[in-house]
XYZ file of C-alpha atoms in Angstrom:
636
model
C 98.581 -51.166 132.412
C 96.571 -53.512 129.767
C 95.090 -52.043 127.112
C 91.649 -53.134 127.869
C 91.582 -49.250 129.595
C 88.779 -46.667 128.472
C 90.978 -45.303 126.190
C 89.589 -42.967 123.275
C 91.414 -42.047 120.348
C 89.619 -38.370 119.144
C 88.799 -38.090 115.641
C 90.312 -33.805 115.333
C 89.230 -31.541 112.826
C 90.984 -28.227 111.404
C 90.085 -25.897 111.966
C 89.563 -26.294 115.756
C 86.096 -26.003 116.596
C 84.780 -23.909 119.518
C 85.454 -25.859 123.288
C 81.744 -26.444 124.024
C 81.301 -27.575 120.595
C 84.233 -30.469 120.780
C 82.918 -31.200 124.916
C 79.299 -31.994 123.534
C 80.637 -33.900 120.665
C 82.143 -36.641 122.939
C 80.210 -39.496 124.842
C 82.123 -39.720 128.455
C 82.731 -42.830 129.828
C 80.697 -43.945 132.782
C 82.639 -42.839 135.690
C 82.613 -45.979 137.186
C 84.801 -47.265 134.052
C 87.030 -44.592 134.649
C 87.321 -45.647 138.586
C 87.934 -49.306 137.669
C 90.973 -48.178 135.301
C 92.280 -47.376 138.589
C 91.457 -50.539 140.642
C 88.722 -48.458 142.487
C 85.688 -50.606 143.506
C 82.290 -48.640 144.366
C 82.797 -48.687 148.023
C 85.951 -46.580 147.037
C 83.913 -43.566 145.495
C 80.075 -41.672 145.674
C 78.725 -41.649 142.314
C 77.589 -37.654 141.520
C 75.328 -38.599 138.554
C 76.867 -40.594 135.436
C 80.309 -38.808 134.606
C 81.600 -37.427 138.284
C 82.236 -39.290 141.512
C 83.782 -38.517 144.922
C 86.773 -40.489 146.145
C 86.673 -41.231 149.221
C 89.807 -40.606 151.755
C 89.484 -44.480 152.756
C 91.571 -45.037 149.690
C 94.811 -43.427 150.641
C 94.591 -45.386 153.839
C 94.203 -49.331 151.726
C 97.270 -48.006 149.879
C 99.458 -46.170 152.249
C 102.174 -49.060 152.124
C 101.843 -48.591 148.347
C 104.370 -47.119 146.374
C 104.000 -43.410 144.748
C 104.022 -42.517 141.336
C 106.370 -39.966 139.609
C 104.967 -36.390 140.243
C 104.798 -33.535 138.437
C 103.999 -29.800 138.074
C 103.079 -27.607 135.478
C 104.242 -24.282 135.590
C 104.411 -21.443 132.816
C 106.518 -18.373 132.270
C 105.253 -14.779 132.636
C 101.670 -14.788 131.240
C 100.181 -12.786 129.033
C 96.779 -11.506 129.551
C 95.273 -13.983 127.950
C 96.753 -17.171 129.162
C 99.504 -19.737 128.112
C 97.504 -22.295 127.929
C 99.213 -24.097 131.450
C 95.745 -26.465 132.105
C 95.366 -27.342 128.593
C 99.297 -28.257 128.564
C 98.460 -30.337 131.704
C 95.517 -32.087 130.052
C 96.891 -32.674 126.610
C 100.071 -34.179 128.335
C 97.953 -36.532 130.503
C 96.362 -37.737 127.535
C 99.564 -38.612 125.793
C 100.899 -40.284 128.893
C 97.896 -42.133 129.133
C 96.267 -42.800 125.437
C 99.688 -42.706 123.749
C 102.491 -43.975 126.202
C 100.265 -46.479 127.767
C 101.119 -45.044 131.307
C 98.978 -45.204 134.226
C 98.217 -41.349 134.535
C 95.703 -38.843 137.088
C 95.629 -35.092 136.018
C 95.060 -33.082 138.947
C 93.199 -29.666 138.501
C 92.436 -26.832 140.468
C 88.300 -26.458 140.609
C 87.296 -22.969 138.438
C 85.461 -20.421 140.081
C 81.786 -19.882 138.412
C 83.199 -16.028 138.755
C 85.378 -16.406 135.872
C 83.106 -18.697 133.952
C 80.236 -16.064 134.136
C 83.247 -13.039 133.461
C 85.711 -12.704 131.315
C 88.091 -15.602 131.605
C 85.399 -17.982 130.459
C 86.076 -22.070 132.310
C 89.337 -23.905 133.219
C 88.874 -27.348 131.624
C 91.813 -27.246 128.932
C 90.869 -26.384 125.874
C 90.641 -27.600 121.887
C 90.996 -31.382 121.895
C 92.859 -31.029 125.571
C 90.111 -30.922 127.772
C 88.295 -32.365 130.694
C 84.662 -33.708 130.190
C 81.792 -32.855 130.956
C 82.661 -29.453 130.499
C 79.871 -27.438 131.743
C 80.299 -29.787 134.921
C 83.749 -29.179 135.222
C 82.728 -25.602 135.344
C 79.976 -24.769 136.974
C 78.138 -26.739 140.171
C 80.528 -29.775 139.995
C 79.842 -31.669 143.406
C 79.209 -28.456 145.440
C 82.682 -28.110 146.856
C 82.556 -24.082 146.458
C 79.068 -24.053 147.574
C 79.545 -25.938 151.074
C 82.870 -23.808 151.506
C 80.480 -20.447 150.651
C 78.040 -21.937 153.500
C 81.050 -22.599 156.031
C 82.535 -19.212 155.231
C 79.515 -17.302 155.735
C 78.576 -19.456 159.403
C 81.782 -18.541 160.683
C 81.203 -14.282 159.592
C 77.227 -14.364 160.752
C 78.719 -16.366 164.416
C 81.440 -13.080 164.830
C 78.711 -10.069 164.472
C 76.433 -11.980 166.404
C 79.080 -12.735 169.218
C 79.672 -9.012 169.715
C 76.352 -8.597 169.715
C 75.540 -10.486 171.973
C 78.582 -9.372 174.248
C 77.486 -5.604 174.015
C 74.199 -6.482 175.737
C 74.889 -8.992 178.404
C 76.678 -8.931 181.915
C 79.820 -11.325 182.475
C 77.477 -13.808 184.082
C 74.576 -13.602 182.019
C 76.706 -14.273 178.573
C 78.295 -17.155 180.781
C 74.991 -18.511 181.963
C 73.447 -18.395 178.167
C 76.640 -20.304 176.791
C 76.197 -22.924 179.015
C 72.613 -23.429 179.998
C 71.723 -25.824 182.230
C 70.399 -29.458 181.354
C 66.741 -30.561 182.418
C 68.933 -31.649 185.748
C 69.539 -28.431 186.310
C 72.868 -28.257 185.595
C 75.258 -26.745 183.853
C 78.075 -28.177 181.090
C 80.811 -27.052 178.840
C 80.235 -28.721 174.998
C 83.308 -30.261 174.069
C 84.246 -27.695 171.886
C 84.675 -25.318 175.143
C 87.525 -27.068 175.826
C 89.595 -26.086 173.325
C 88.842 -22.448 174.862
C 89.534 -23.518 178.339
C 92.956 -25.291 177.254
C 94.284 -22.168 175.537
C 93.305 -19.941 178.437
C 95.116 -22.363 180.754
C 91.974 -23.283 182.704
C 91.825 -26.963 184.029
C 88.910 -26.348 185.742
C 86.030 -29.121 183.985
C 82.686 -27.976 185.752
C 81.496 -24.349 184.726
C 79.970 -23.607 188.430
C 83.857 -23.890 189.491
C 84.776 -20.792 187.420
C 85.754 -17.466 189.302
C 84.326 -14.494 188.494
C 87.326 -13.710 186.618
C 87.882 -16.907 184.861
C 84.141 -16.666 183.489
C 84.814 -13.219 182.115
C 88.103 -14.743 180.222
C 86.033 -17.536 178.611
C 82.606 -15.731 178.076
C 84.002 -12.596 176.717
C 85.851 -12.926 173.616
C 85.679 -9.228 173.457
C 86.496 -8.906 169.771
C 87.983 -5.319 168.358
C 85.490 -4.952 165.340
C 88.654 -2.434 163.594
C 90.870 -6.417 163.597
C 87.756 -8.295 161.773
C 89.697 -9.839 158.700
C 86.981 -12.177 157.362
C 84.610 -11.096 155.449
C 81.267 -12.769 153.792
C 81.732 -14.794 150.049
C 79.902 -15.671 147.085
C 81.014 -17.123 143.954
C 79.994 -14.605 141.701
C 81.732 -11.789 140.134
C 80.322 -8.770 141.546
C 82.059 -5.497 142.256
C 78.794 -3.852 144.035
C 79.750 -5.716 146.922
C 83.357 -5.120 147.596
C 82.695 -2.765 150.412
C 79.108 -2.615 152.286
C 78.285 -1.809 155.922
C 76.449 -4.281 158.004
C 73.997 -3.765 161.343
C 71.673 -1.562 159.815
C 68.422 -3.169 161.037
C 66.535 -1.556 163.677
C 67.087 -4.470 166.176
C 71.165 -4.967 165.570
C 71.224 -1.372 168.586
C 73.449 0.627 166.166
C 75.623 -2.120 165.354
C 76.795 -0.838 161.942
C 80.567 -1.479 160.417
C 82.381 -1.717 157.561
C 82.809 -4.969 155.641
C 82.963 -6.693 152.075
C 82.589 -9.636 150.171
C 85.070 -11.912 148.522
C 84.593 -14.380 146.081
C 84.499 -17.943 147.196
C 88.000 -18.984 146.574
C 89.586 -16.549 148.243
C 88.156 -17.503 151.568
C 90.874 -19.278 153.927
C 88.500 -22.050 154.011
C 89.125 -22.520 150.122
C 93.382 -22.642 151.495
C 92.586 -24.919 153.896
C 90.590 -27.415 152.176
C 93.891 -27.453 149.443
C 96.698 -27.889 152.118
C 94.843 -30.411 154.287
C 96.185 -33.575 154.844
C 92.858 -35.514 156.496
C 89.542 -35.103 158.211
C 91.298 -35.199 161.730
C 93.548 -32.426 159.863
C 91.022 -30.254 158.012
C 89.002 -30.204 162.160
C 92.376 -28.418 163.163
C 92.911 -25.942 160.465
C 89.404 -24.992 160.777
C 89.687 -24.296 164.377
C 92.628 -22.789 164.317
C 91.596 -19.731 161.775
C 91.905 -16.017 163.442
C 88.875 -13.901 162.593
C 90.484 -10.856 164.267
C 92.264 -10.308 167.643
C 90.827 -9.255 171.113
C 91.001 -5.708 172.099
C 93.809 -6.495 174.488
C 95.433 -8.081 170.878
C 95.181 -11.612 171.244
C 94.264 -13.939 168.317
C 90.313 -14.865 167.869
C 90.043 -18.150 166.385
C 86.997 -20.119 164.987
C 87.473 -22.622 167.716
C 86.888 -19.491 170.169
C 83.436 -18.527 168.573
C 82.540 -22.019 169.080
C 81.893 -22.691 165.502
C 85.302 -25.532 164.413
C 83.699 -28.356 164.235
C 80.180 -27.294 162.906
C 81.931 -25.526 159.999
C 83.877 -29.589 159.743
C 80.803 -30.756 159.323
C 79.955 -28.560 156.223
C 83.102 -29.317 154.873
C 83.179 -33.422 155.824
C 82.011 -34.435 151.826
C 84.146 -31.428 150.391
C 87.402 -33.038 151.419
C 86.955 -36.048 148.854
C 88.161 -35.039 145.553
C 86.099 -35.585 142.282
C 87.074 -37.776 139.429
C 86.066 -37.170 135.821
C 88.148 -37.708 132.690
C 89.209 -35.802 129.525
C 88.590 -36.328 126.173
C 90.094 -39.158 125.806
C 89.518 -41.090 128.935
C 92.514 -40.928 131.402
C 91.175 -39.652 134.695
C 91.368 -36.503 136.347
C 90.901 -35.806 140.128
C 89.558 -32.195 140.715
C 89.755 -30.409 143.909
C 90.290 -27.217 145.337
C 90.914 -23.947 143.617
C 92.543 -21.463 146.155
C 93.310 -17.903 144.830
C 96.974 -17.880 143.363
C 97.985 -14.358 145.068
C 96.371 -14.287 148.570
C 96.387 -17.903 148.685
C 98.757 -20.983 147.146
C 97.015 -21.318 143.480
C 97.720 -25.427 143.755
C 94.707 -27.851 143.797
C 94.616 -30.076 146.792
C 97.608 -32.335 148.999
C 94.764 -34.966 149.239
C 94.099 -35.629 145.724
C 98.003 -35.381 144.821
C 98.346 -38.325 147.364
C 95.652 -40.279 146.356
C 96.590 -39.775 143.281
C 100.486 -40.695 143.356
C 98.702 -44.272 145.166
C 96.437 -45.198 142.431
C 99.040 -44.596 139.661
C 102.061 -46.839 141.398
C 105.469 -46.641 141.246
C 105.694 -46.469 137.139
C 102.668 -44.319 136.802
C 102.872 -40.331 136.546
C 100.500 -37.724 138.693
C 100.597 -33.760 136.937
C 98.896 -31.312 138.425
C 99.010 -27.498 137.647
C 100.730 -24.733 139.350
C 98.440 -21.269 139.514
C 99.767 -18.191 137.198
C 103.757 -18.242 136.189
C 106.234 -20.004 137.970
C 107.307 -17.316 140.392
C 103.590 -17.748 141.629
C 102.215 -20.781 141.388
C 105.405 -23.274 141.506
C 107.310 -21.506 143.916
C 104.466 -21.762 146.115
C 103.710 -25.555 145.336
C 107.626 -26.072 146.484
C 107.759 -23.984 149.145
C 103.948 -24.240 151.137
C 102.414 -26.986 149.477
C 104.816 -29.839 149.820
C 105.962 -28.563 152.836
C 102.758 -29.519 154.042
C 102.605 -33.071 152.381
C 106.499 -34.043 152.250
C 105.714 -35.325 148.797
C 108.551 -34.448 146.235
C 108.351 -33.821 142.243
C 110.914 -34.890 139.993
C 109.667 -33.051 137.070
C 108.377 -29.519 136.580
C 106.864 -28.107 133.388
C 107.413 -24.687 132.460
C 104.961 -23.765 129.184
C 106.092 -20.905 127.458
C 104.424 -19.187 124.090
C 105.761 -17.479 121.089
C 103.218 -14.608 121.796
C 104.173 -13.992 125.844
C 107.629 -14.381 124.812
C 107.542 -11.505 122.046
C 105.707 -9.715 124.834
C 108.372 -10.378 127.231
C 111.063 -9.274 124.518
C 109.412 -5.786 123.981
C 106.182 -6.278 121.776
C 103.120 -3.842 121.903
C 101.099 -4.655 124.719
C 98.711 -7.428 124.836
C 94.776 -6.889 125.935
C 92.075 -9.261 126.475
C 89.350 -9.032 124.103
C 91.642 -6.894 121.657
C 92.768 -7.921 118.277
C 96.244 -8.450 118.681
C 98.851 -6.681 116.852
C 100.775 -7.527 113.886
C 104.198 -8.216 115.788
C 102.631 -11.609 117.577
C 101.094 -12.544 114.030
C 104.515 -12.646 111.922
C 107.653 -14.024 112.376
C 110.057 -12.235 114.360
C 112.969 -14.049 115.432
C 114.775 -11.530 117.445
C 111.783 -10.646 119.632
C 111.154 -13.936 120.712
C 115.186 -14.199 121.666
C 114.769 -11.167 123.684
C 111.733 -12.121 125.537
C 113.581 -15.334 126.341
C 115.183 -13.655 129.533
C 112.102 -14.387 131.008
C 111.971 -17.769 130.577
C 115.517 -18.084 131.201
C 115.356 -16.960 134.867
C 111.350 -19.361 135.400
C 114.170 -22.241 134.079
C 116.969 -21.113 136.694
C 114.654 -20.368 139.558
C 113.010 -24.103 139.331
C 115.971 -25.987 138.808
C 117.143 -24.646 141.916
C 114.566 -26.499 144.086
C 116.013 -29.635 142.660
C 114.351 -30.960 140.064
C 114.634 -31.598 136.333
C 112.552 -28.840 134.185
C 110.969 -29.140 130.876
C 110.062 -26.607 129.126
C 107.104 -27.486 126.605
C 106.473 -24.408 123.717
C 102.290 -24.536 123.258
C 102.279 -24.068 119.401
C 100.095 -20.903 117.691
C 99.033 -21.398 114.002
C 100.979 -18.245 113.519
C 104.259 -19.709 115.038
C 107.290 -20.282 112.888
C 110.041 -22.952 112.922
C 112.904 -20.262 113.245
C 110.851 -19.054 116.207
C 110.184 -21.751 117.776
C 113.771 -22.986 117.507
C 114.929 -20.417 119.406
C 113.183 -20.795 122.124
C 114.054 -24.234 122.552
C 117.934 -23.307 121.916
C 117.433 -20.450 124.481
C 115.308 -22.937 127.131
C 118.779 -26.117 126.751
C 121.187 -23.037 127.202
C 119.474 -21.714 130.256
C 120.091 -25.167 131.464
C 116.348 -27.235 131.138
C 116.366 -31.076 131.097
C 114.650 -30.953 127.641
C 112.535 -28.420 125.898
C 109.880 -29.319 122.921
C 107.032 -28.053 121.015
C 103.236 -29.269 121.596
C 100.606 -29.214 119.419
C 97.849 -30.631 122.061
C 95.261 -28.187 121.514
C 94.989 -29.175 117.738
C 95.384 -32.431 117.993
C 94.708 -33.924 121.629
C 97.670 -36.533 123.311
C 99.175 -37.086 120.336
C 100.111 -33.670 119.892
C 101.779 -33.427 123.218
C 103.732 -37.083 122.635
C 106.889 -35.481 122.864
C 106.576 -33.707 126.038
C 105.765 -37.049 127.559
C 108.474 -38.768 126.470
C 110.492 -35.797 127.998
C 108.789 -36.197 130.699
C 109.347 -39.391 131.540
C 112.843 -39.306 130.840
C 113.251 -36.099 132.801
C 111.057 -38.336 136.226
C 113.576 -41.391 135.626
C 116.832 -39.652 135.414
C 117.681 -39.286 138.931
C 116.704 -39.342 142.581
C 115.899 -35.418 142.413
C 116.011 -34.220 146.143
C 114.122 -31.072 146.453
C 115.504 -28.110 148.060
C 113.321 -25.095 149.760
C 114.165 -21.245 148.906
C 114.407 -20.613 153.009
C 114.093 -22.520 156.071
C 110.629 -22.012 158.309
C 112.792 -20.718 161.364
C 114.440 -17.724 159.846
C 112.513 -14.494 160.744
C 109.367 -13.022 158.241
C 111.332 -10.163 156.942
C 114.024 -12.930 156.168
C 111.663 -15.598 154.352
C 109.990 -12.254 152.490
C 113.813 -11.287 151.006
C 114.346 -14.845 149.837
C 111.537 -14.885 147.596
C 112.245 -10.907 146.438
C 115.488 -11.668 145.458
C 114.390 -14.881 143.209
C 112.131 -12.758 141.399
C 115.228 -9.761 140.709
C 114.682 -7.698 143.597
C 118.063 -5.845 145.234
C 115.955 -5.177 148.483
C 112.217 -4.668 149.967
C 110.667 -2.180 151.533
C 108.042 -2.218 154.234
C 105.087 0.236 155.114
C 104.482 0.952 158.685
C 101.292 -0.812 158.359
C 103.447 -3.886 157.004
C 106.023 -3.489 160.224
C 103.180 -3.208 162.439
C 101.357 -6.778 161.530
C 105.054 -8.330 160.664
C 105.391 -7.497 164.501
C 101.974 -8.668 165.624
C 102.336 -12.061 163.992
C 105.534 -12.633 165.059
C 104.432 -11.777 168.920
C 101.677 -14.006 168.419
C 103.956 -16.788 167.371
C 103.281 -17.218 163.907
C 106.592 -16.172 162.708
C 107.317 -19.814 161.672
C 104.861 -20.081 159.057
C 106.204 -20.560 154.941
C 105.348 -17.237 152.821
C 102.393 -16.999 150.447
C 103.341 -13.483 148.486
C 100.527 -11.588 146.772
C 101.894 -10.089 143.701
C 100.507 -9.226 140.103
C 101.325 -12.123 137.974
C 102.101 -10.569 134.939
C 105.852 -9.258 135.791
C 108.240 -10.750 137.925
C 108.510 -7.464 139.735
C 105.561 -5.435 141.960
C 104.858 -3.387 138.105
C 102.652 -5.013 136.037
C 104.435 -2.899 132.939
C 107.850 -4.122 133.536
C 108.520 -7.390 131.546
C 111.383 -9.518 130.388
C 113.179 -10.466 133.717
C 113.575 -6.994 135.607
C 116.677 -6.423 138.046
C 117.377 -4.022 140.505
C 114.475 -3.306 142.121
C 113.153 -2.506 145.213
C 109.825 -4.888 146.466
C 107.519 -2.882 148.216
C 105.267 -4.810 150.795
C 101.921 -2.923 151.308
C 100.740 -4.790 154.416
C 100.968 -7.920 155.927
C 98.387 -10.486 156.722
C 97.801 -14.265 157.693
C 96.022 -17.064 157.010
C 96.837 -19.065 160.351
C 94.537 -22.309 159.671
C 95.828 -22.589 156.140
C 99.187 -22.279 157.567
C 100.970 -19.251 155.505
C 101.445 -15.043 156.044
C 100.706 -13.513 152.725
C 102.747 -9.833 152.273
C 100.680 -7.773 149.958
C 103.102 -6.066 147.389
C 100.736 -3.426 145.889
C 96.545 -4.013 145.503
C 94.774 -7.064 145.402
C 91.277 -7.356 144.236
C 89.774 -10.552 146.208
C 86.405 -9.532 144.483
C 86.391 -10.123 140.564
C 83.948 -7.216 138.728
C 82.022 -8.248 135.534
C 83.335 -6.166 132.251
C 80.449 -4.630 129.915
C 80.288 -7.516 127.659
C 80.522 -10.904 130.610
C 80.721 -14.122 128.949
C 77.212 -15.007 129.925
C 75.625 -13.482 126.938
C 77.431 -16.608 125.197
C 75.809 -19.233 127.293
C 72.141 -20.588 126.819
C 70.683 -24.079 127.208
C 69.454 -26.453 124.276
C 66.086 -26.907 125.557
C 65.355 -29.857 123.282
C 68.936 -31.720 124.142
C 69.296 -30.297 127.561
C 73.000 -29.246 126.416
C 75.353 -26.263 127.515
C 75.933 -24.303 124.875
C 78.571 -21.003 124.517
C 80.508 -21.802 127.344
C 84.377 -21.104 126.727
């Protein structure tokens, strides 16, 4: 690519000043620089104000005789509670790619949740001088994506009370007549969108007056069991006062009450869908297709059913283009999509990945970042997420740090917003050696899908050269393409130089062909003992309720569908406690549930909170407004 590129080499200070502070300090490029760096012209994007833009889908279609670009993911080992720094990694190697290796280069990112932001993780833009721009952007409203998926979300929950409503107080005929009124004719017609109800129920029959009695009681009357209702409303804000609530309370809902919660916006299917798509005509399908809850003779209620598919399409019709921006030091970034990493995938969208791997070409290099540790987030991208697009990596990044590693090998425990204790803070060699089991089995588990891993150590202050030599001797003898150390945070692409020379080497070594942990036809229980047994397991263990559904889906025919496991990410096992790389164990699956539009069945293997709370100190009491610049300040 020439160098005439908006390329910016960062001026870095020591030591590293706050994230906000280094965001504000840099100009972005106009967007539309950024776009033409990629051969976009405007009719290829919708400008969102100076620094973001929407790419349209029309691109992958220009290019789709194109060549891709190498692809890669970035994965981490067991994290601490305080993060390894995986987004950062993924930033800071972008920029060396791009500002150092003169490659062509797209980062693509997962967007944050405002939860977070507002809580106690703080934003998901990189961080030090690795970082995407504008910041407070990237992190809060960014082009509504979350908000339009909150609206569709919420459509779809309001249409299923009111449909049982409404079925409680009308006659067969009556409900029929009301869902399809008649025309200033006089007559009556099914909306397209009946259809799809009519096809599944096998009726042929195109005129609503030719309907028998019985056939309009099997279309009108979806005759939902209120005890099956899976979805639930969403906001994206952190708030634990909502978790559970009851709903119908209001003198004209007759009585109406049940019991429901809230979920935070990305961890409605919706937010699943929207990352596994593959097109408009696609995303129409998945919509449709999402079950709500099953009949009370136990058949599946989709969205289609309630009438709602295509309306909740059109909420989501500008959500499906992914937004560009840049980092710190100009190479551009597509953002889309940020799907929980338990209940859901944890990978940011198919579309942008293949947009992406287009605009880059066959010599350029597309990273995006895999949600939580590699047992999560990668296995997942392998196993549901390029399932779904047929793309292939060739290079995965497993990050590791000193600090989880010492964890890993024993040390104290390590809380957020604790100081932490002396053993992460001085050099202890045989520590980090024992916590390398952990990354030893991340390294064996992703080379088995096929392709070439490189593990890059994200370098503390506090980190010695002894200690950081043996991970790297630990990460070659566990059998990684290459392993080096990255100083990106401190010092931006140049910092993380090595890594993409590694990289690049580890992309162009071979024709990697990736392999899958389990075919789709073997049975649940099957696909769920694959995974087990990659993370240590000797066996699993199912709760009735978890034989019950893992019946139910597979009598509904869903039994084909790739596994999405919901598991604590901080141990390989179902224990939080346990680190290192446990053995033995037996996996216990709590219950069973599915996201049928996304396209997975996510076991439950203990609690998960789909509802972040705020702690007593959020990170809001950081975050203010310049009111004589207009400027974020105290975001993290």
């Amino acid at each position: 690519m020439s160098s005439s590129r908006s390329v910016r080499k960062l001026e870095v200070v020591s030591p590293v000043p706050a994230d906000i502070d280094i965001a504000n300090s840099v100009e972005p490029f106009h967007i539309s620089e950024i776009a033409k760096d990629l051969n976009l012209s405007p009719n290829h994007y919708d400008l969102y104000g100076k620094y973001k833009a929407k790419v349209l889908l029309s691109v992958l279609d220009e290019l789709e005789s194109s060549d891709n670009g190498y692809y890669v993911v970035v994965g981490g080992i067991t994290p601490t509670p305080l993060g390894e720094g995986k987004s950062t990694t993924t930033v800071g190697l972008c920029q060396a790619l791009g500002a150092y290796l003169d490659r062509k280069v797209v980062t693509c990112l997962r967007q944050p949740s405002q939860g977070p932001t507002f809580g106690i993780k703080g934003g998901a833009a990189g961080g030090g001088y690795s970082q995407v721009i504008p910041m407070d952007e990237f992190n809060l409203h960014l082009t509504g994506d979350i908000h339009a998926i909150t609206a569709a979300n919420n459509l779809l929950a309001a249409a299923i009370d009111t449909r049982i409503f409404h079925e409680s107080t009308q006659s067969d005929k009556a409900l029929f007549n009301r869902l399809c009124p008649p025309n200033k004719e006089g007559k009556r017609k099914f909306s397209d969108i009946m259809f799809r109800r009519l096809k599944k129920l096998d009726i042929t029959k195109t005129q609503p007056g030719d309907l028998t009695p019985e056939e309009v009681k099997k279309f009108a009357r979806l005759d939902i069991d209120p005890n099956s209702i899976t979805w639930r409303r969403v906001m994206d804000v952190n708030d634990r006062f909502l978790r559970k609530i009851t709903v119908g309370q209001g003198p004209e809902e007759k009585g109406m009450v049940r019991e429901t919660g809230f979920d935070i916006s990305v961890a409605s299917e919706i937010m699943a869908v929207l990352a596994l798509t593959t097109s408009l005509a696609d995303m129409r399908e998945r919509l449709g297709k999402m079950v709500i809850g099953n009949s009370k003779a136990g058949e599946p209620i989709t969205a289609d059913d309630l009438g709602v598919g295509g309306a909740l399409t059109v909420l989501m019709k500008d959500a499906i283009n992914p937004t560009l921006m840049q980092t710190l030091e100009g190479t551009p970034v597509l953002v889309h999509a940020g799907p929980f990493a338990n209940i859901a995938h944890g990978n940011s969208s198919i579309v942008a990945d293949k947009i992406a791997l287009k605009l880059v070409g066959p010599q350029g290099f597309v990273v995006t970042e895999a949600g939580f540790g590699a047992d999560i987030g990668t296995e997942k991208f392998m196993n549901i997420k390029c399932r779904y697009s047929d793309l292939r990596p060739q290079c995965a990044v497993i990050v590791a740090t000193i600090r989880a590693l010492k964890m890993h090998g024993g040390g104290p425990e390590v809380v957020a917003g604790k100081p932490l204790d002396h053993a992460y803070l001085n050099e202890n060699v045989p520590l980090v050696e024992a916590g390398c089991v952990n990354l030893a089995r991340h390294i064996i588990n992703t080379e088995a899908y096929g392709v070439n891993v490189v593990v890059a150590v994200n370098k503390f202050s506090t980190d010695t050269e002894a200690e950081m030599n043996a991970v790297m001797n630990a990460a070659m003898a566990a059998g990684a393409f290459n392993a080096v150390i990255c100083t990106h945070h401190a010092h931006g692409g140049k910092g993380a130089v090595d890594l993409g020379v590694a990289v690049q080497r580890a992309c162009a070594s071979g024709n990697q062909q990736l392999k899958y942990l389990y075919p789709l036809d073997i049975s649940i229980k099957e696909k769920i003992e694959a995974i087990a047994k990659s993370y240590g397991a000797s066996g699993v263990e199912y709760t009735e309720q978890a034989e019950k559904q893992i019946e139910m889906y597979t009598k509904q025919g869903f039994s084909g569908l790739p596994i999405c496991m919901a598991k604590t990410q901080y141990s390989f096992s179902h224990n939080a406690a346990e680190k290192g790389a446990p053995s033995g164990f037996i996996l216990p699956i709590r219950d069973v549930r599915a996201s049928i539009g996304a396209g997975f069945i996510y076991p439950l293997v203990g609690t998960m909170s789909t509802m972040p709370g705020l702690p007593t100190r959020p990170c809001f009491y950081e975050i203010d407004l310049d009111t004589a610049t207009g400027k974020v300040i105290g975001l993290s």
